[in-house]
Amino acid sequence: MVLRLVFLGPPGAGKGTIAQRLCEAHELLQISTGDLLREEAKRGTELGNKVKAIMESGEYVDDSIVAELVENKLKELGTEKGFILDGFPRTISQAETLENILDKVGFELNGAFDIEATDETIVERLSGRRSCGKCGKIYHLKNIPPKEKGKCDDCGSEVVQRNDDKPDVIKTRLETYREKTAPLVKYYEEKGLLKVVDANGEIKENMKNVEMILKGVE
Ligand code: AMP
């Protein structure tokens, strides 16, 4: 079966880390709207500058901008390769748009994984999170440090802290999530697609939980 999944869950619960590892293990394409937006911001275009300011405030970028990025990625993808949408949809309106896009390209979702962690875990993870400025690989100062301090294991580039992982922005991001994204849990539950993942443990344990759930999907 070709896996076509969406990942929900609060910032810092481990969506990105779990998605990266699952994609490596199952040869899926990770489509992270956060990464796509950060790439756009780095380009320094007019759109990029606008996006950067919104991201650094902890609010969400316009639905239409994100939907276009996702549609382009899905259109490029053949029918053989599965994907994980990491951080999309984030609003009910995006979920409805996604249904239209999937209809157009002829794909169907097989699961919506809600990656959950307590507020305490989230704050600890976000404040210690670092990521490669070039390839985006995710680290944590204590839990998943790079082999060589400050350098990415995969590409050797500098490992940095995201501007939106600073304490004042973290608070806004959690509020935005609760207001706009949390309602998607019920949305996907009603569609019979929801799988809740307890991601409070260590990464190995969390991956085991995800793989177990995946067995039920396949
Ligand atoms: P992430 O890397 O998933 O934590 O996303 C970082 C930031 O990018 C978010 O706080 C939003 O500002 C923006 N972003 C990512 N995905 C979306 C989305 N689906 N809709 C709106 N904004 C998004």
mmCIF file of C-alpha atoms and ligand atoms in Angstrom:
data_model
loop_
_atom_site.group_PDB
_atom_site.id
_atom_site.type_symbol
_atom_site.label_atom_id
_atom_site.label_comp_id
_atom_site.label_asym_id
_atom_site.label_seq_id
_atom_site.Cartn_x
_atom_site.Cartn_y
_atom_site.Cartn_z
ATOM 1 C CA MET A 1 0.000 0.000 0.000
ATOM 2 C CA VAL A 2 1.229 3.507 -0.812
ATOM 3 C CA LEU A 3 1.237 5.480 2.443
ATOM 4 C CA ARG A 4 -0.338 8.914 2.245
ATOM 5 C CA LEU A 5 -0.432 10.525 5.664
ATOM 6 C CA VAL A 6 -0.960 13.878 7.332
ATOM 7 C CA PHE A 7 0.751 14.785 10.615
ATOM 8 C CA LEU A 8 -1.039 17.011 13.105
ATOM 9 C CA GLY A 9 0.026 17.949 16.610
ATOM 10 C CA PRO A 10 1.302 20.956 18.537
ATOM 11 C CA PRO A 11 4.642 22.550 17.694
ATOM 12 C CA GLY A 12 7.427 20.727 19.516
ATOM 13 C CA ALA A 13 5.583 17.425 19.895
ATOM 14 C CA GLY A 14 8.015 15.814 17.436
ATOM 15 C CA LYS A 15 6.133 15.835 14.118
ATOM 16 C CA GLY A 16 9.164 16.820 12.087
ATOM 17 C CA THR A 17 11.584 14.394 13.757
ATOM 18 C CA ILE A 18 9.181 11.469 13.490
ATOM 19 C CA ALA A 19 8.272 12.364 9.894
ATOM 20 C CA GLN A 20 11.968 12.568 8.895
ATOM 21 C CA ARG A 21 12.686 9.111 10.331
ATOM 22 C CA LEU A 22 9.532 7.499 8.991
ATOM 23 C CA CYS A 23 10.197 8.878 5.516
ATOM 24 C CA GLU A 24 13.733 7.470 5.574
ATOM 25 C CA ALA A 25 12.543 4.039 6.738
ATOM 26 C CA HIS A 26 9.628 3.755 4.296
ATOM 27 C CA GLU A 27 11.017 5.807 1.379
ATOM 28 C CA LEU A 28 8.272 8.395 1.590
ATOM 29 C CA LEU A 29 8.470 12.034 0.596
ATOM 30 C CA GLN A 30 8.295 14.417 3.551
ATOM 31 C CA ILE A 31 6.369 17.531 2.603
ATOM 32 C CA SER A 32 6.940 19.992 5.435
ATOM 33 C CA THR A 33 5.194 23.287 4.800
ATOM 34 C CA GLY A 34 7.374 24.875 7.513
ATOM 35 C CA ASP A 35 10.528 23.832 5.594
ATOM 36 C CA LEU A 36 9.070 25.012 2.268
ATOM 37 C CA LEU A 37 8.196 28.377 3.808
ATOM 38 C CA ARG A 38 11.632 28.732 5.409
ATOM 39 C CA GLU A 39 13.204 28.069 1.987
ATOM 40 C CA GLU A 40 11.007 30.781 0.493
ATOM 41 C CA ALA A 41 12.005 33.154 3.325
ATOM 42 C CA LYS A 42 15.713 32.444 2.701
ATOM 43 C CA ARG A 43 15.347 33.408 -0.949
ATOM 44 C CA GLY A 44 14.588 36.962 0.189
ATOM 45 C CA THR A 45 11.851 37.514 -2.391
ATOM 46 C CA GLU A 46 8.937 39.842 -1.637
ATOM 47 C CA LEU A 47 6.819 36.817 -0.735
ATOM 48 C CA GLY A 48 9.726 35.369 1.267
ATOM 49 C CA ASN A 49 10.075 38.512 3.385
ATOM 50 C CA LYS A 50 6.353 38.597 4.070
ATOM 51 C CA VAL A 51 6.343 34.925 5.059
ATOM 52 C CA LYS A 52 9.412 35.360 7.308
ATOM 53 C CA ALA A 53 7.758 38.132 9.326
ATOM 54 C CA ILE A 54 4.582 36.087 9.846
ATOM 55 C CA MET A 55 6.511 32.966 10.882
ATOM 56 C CA GLU A 56 8.606 34.925 13.376
ATOM 57 C CA SER A 57 5.416 36.247 14.983
ATOM 58 C CA GLY A 58 4.105 32.712 15.633
ATOM 59 C CA GLU A 59 0.992 33.234 13.472
ATOM 60 C CA TYR A 60 0.001 31.229 10.403
ATOM 61 C CA VAL A 61 0.845 32.126 6.824
ATOM 62 C CA ASP A 62 -2.159 32.625 4.469
ATOM 63 C CA ASP A 63 -3.942 29.407 3.534
ATOM 64 C CA SER A 64 -3.660 30.159 -0.184
ATOM 65 C CA ILE A 65 0.152 30.508 -0.084
ATOM 66 C CA VAL A 66 0.649 27.217 1.749
ATOM 67 C CA ALA A 67 -1.923 25.345 -0.340
ATOM 68 C CA GLU A 68 -0.128 26.334 -3.538
ATOM 69 C CA LEU A 69 3.199 25.011 -2.218
ATOM 70 C CA VAL A 70 1.572 21.690 -1.319
ATOM 71 C CA GLU A 71 -0.321 21.384 -4.592
ATOM 72 C CA ASN A 72 2.892 21.874 -6.569
ATOM 73 C CA LYS A 73 4.683 19.166 -4.576
ATOM 74 C CA LEU A 74 1.825 16.668 -4.921
ATOM 75 C CA LYS A 75 1.504 17.287 -8.639
ATOM 76 C CA GLU A 76 5.197 16.441 -9.113
ATOM 77 C CA LEU A 77 4.804 13.156 -7.262
ATOM 78 C CA GLY A 78 4.188 9.922 -9.137
ATOM 79 C CA THR A 79 1.562 7.404 -8.061
ATOM 80 C CA GLU A 80 4.155 4.953 -6.640
ATOM 81 C CA LYS A 81 5.668 7.108 -3.929
ATOM 82 C CA GLY A 82 3.905 7.822 -0.653
ATOM 83 C CA PHE A 83 4.180 11.008 1.385
ATOM 84 C CA ILE A 84 3.806 12.587 4.784
ATOM 85 C CA LEU A 85 2.310 16.051 4.923
ATOM 86 C CA ASP A 86 4.141 17.419 7.955
ATOM 87 C CA GLY A 87 2.378 20.511 9.312
ATOM 88 C CA PHE A 88 -0.329 20.716 6.651
ATOM 89 C CA PRO A 89 -3.272 21.089 6.908
ATOM 90 C CA ARG A 90 -3.282 23.435 9.894
ATOM 91 C CA THR A 91 -6.786 24.888 9.524
ATOM 92 C CA ILE A 92 -10.166 23.421 8.589
ATOM 93 C CA SER A 93 -10.082 25.489 5.414
ATOM 94 C CA GLN A 94 -6.680 23.964 4.483
ATOM 95 C CA ALA A 95 -8.084 20.478 5.126
ATOM 96 C CA GLU A 96 -10.938 21.187 2.712
ATOM 97 C CA THR A 97 -8.515 22.564 0.141
ATOM 98 C CA LEU A 98 -6.381 19.446 0.569
ATOM 99 C CA GLU A 99 -9.374 17.272 -0.271
ATOM 100 C CA ASN A 100 -9.815 19.187 -3.514
ATOM 101 C CA ILE A 101 -6.129 18.892 -4.371
ATOM 102 C CA LEU A 102 -6.131 15.150 -3.631
ATOM 103 C CA ASP A 103 -9.231 14.669 -5.773
ATOM 104 C CA LYS A 104 -7.475 16.461 -8.622
ATOM 105 C CA VAL A 105 -4.334 14.314 -8.421
ATOM 106 C CA GLY A 106 -6.278 11.126 -7.657
ATOM 107 C CA PHE A 107 -4.792 10.324 -4.225
ATOM 108 C CA GLU A 108 -6.539 9.290 -1.025
ATOM 109 C CA LEU A 109 -5.245 9.749 2.534
ATOM 110 C CA ASN A 110 -4.807 6.602 4.637
ATOM 111 C CA GLY A 111 -4.251 8.250 7.977
ATOM 112 C CA ALA A 112 -4.068 11.449 10.007
ATOM 113 C CA PHE A 113 -1.532 11.025 12.817
ATOM 114 C CA ASP A 114 -1.989 13.343 15.773
ATOM 115 C CA ILE A 115 1.444 13.557 17.392
ATOM 116 C CA GLU A 116 0.748 14.542 21.008
ATOM 117 C CA ALA A 117 2.911 15.666 23.914
ATOM 118 C CA THR A 118 2.267 17.527 27.178
ATOM 119 C CA ASP A 119 2.940 21.275 27.476
ATOM 120 C CA GLU A 120 5.933 20.544 29.691
ATOM 121 C CA THR A 121 7.493 18.260 27.060
ATOM 122 C CA ILE A 122 6.728 20.766 24.297
ATOM 123 C CA VAL A 123 8.463 23.689 26.010
ATOM 124 C CA GLU A 124 11.512 21.528 26.829
ATOM 125 C CA ARG A 125 11.725 20.272 23.228
ATOM 126 C CA LEU A 126 11.265 23.629 21.545
ATOM 127 C CA SER A 127 13.753 25.482 23.741
ATOM 128 C CA GLY A 128 16.424 22.800 23.147
ATOM 129 C CA ARG A 129 15.644 22.268 19.465
ATOM 130 C CA ARG A 130 18.309 23.075 16.906
ATOM 131 C CA SER A 131 18.255 22.344 13.191
ATOM 132 C CA CYS A 132 20.624 22.363 10.279
ATOM 133 C CA GLY A 133 20.487 25.745 8.538
ATOM 134 C CA LYS A 134 21.025 24.011 5.200
ATOM 135 C CA CYS A 135 19.281 20.627 5.047
ATOM 136 C CA GLY A 136 16.826 21.105 7.922
ATOM 137 C CA LYS A 137 17.782 17.950 9.887
ATOM 138 C CA ILE A 138 16.435 18.313 13.410
ATOM 139 C CA TYR A 139 18.501 18.015 16.621
ATOM 140 C CA HIS A 140 18.015 18.661 20.322
ATOM 141 C CA LEU A 141 20.794 19.971 22.574
ATOM 142 C CA LYS A 142 20.231 17.211 25.141
ATOM 143 C CA ASN A 143 18.090 14.478 23.526
ATOM 144 C CA ILE A 144 19.480 14.291 19.972
ATOM 145 C CA PRO A 145 22.774 16.235 19.845
ATOM 146 C CA PRO A 146 24.792 16.289 16.606
ATOM 147 C CA LYS A 147 27.885 14.030 16.723
ATOM 148 C CA GLU A 148 30.153 17.069 16.384
ATOM 149 C CA LYS A 149 28.983 20.088 18.379
ATOM 150 C CA GLY A 150 27.165 22.666 16.244
ATOM 151 C CA LYS A 151 27.590 20.712 12.971
ATOM 152 C CA CYS A 152 25.027 18.716 11.006
ATOM 153 C CA ASP A 153 25.749 14.944 10.922
ATOM 154 C CA ASP A 154 24.508 14.695 7.342
ATOM 155 C CA CYS A 155 25.860 17.771 5.544
ATOM 156 C CA GLY A 156 28.315 19.391 7.979
ATOM 157 C CA SER A 157 26.566 22.786 7.909
ATOM 158 C CA GLU A 158 25.946 24.896 10.991
ATOM 159 C CA VAL A 159 23.223 23.770 13.375
ATOM 160 C CA VAL A 160 21.172 26.757 14.546
ATOM 161 C CA GLN A 161 18.165 27.768 16.634
ATOM 162 C CA ARG A 162 15.037 28.802 14.739
ATOM 163 C CA ASN A 163 13.920 32.376 15.424
ATOM 164 C CA ASP A 164 10.430 31.129 16.250
ATOM 165 C CA ASP A 165 11.768 28.754 18.926
ATOM 166 C CA LYS A 166 12.424 31.712 21.279
ATOM 167 C CA PRO A 167 10.190 31.747 24.423
ATOM 168 C CA ASP A 168 7.897 34.684 23.513
ATOM 169 C CA VAL A 169 7.109 33.256 20.063
ATOM 170 C CA ILE A 170 6.591 29.721 21.446
ATOM 171 C CA LYS A 171 3.661 31.028 23.509
ATOM 172 C CA THR A 172 1.946 32.550 20.461
ATOM 173 C CA ARG A 173 2.562 29.401 18.395
ATOM 174 C CA LEU A 174 0.878 27.230 21.016
ATOM 175 C CA GLU A 175 -2.092 29.612 21.184
ATOM 176 C CA THR A 176 -2.387 29.677 17.378
ATOM 177 C CA TYR A 177 -2.265 25.871 17.325
ATOM 178 C CA ARG A 178 -5.014 25.514 19.926
ATOM 179 C CA GLU A 179 -7.294 27.990 18.219
ATOM 180 C CA LYS A 180 -6.801 27.018 14.571
ATOM 181 C CA THR A 181 -5.358 23.495 14.309
ATOM 182 C CA ALA A 182 -6.724 21.561 17.308
ATOM 183 C CA PRO A 183 -10.231 21.424 15.687
ATOM 184 C CA LEU A 184 -8.703 19.276 12.919
ATOM 185 C CA VAL A 185 -8.407 16.380 15.369
ATOM 186 C CA LYS A 186 -12.194 16.052 15.443
ATOM 187 C CA TYR A 187 -12.390 16.667 11.685
ATOM 188 C CA TYR A 188 -10.183 13.655 10.941
ATOM 189 C CA GLU A 189 -11.762 11.567 13.689
ATOM 190 C CA GLU A 190 -15.111 11.974 11.968
ATOM 191 C CA LYS A 191 -13.531 10.824 8.718
ATOM 192 C CA GLY A 192 -12.244 7.681 10.462
ATOM 193 C CA LEU A 193 -8.632 8.606 9.726
ATOM 194 C CA LEU A 194 -7.377 9.741 13.136
ATOM 195 C CA LYS A 195 -4.541 7.905 14.926
ATOM 196 C CA VAL A 196 -3.289 9.434 18.167
ATOM 197 C CA VAL A 197 0.423 8.988 18.881
ATOM 198 C CA ASP A 198 1.746 9.447 22.425
ATOM 199 C CA ALA A 199 5.063 11.180 21.715
ATOM 200 C CA ASN A 200 6.088 12.029 25.283
ATOM 201 C CA GLY A 201 8.760 9.374 25.455
ATOM 202 C CA GLU A 202 12.231 9.122 23.976
ATOM 203 C CA ILE A 203 12.477 9.146 20.204
ATOM 204 C CA LYS A 204 13.074 5.362 19.951
ATOM 205 C CA GLU A 205 9.947 4.650 21.968
ATOM 206 C CA ASN A 206 7.905 7.170 19.952
ATOM 207 C CA MET A 207 9.038 5.578 16.694
ATOM 208 C CA LYS A 208 7.925 2.185 18.018
ATOM 209 C CA ASN A 209 4.479 3.605 18.791
ATOM 210 C CA VAL A 210 4.213 5.059 15.299
ATOM 211 C CA GLU A 211 5.373 1.865 13.578
ATOM 212 C CA MET A 212 2.794 -0.154 15.546
ATOM 213 C CA ILE A 213 0.004 2.187 14.456
ATOM 214 C CA LEU A 214 1.304 2.067 10.899
ATOM 215 C CA LYS A 215 0.969 -1.714 10.843
ATOM 216 C CA GLY A 216 -2.769 -1.240 11.431
ATOM 217 C CA VAL A 217 -2.963 1.220 8.528
ATOM 218 C CA GLU A 218 -1.076 -0.879 5.951
HETATM 219 P P1 AMP B 1 6.734 24.350 11.427
HETATM 220 O O1 AMP B 1 8.096 24.229 10.851
HETATM 221 O O2 AMP B 1 5.804 23.291 10.957
HETATM 222 O O3 AMP B 1 6.753 24.476 12.940
HETATM 223 O O4 AMP B 1 6.119 25.731 10.881
HETATM 224 C C1 AMP B 1 6.739 26.964 11.206
HETATM 225 C C2 AMP B 1 5.813 28.113 10.863
HETATM 226 O O5 AMP B 1 5.520 28.105 9.457
HETATM 227 C C3 AMP B 1 4.445 28.095 11.534
HETATM 228 O O6 AMP B 1 4.470 28.618 12.840
HETATM 229 C C4 AMP B 1 3.644 28.975 10.566
HETATM 230 O O7 AMP B 1 3.948 30.340 10.713
HETATM 231 C C5 AMP B 1 4.190 28.536 9.213
HETATM 232 N N1 AMP B 1 3.430 27.389 8.669
HETATM 233 C C6 AMP B 1 3.869 26.104 8.469
HETATM 234 N N2 AMP B 1 2.908 25.333 7.966
HETATM 235 C C7 AMP B 1 1.812 26.118 7.828
HETATM 236 C C8 AMP B 1 0.488 25.897 7.389
HETATM 237 N N3 AMP B 1 0.068 24.687 6.985
HETATM 238 N N4 AMP B 1 -0.367 26.961 7.396
HETATM 239 C C9 AMP B 1 0.024 28.173 7.796
HETATM 240 N N5 AMP B 1 1.257 28.445 8.244
HETATM 241 C C10 AMP B 1 2.156 27.438 8.270
#
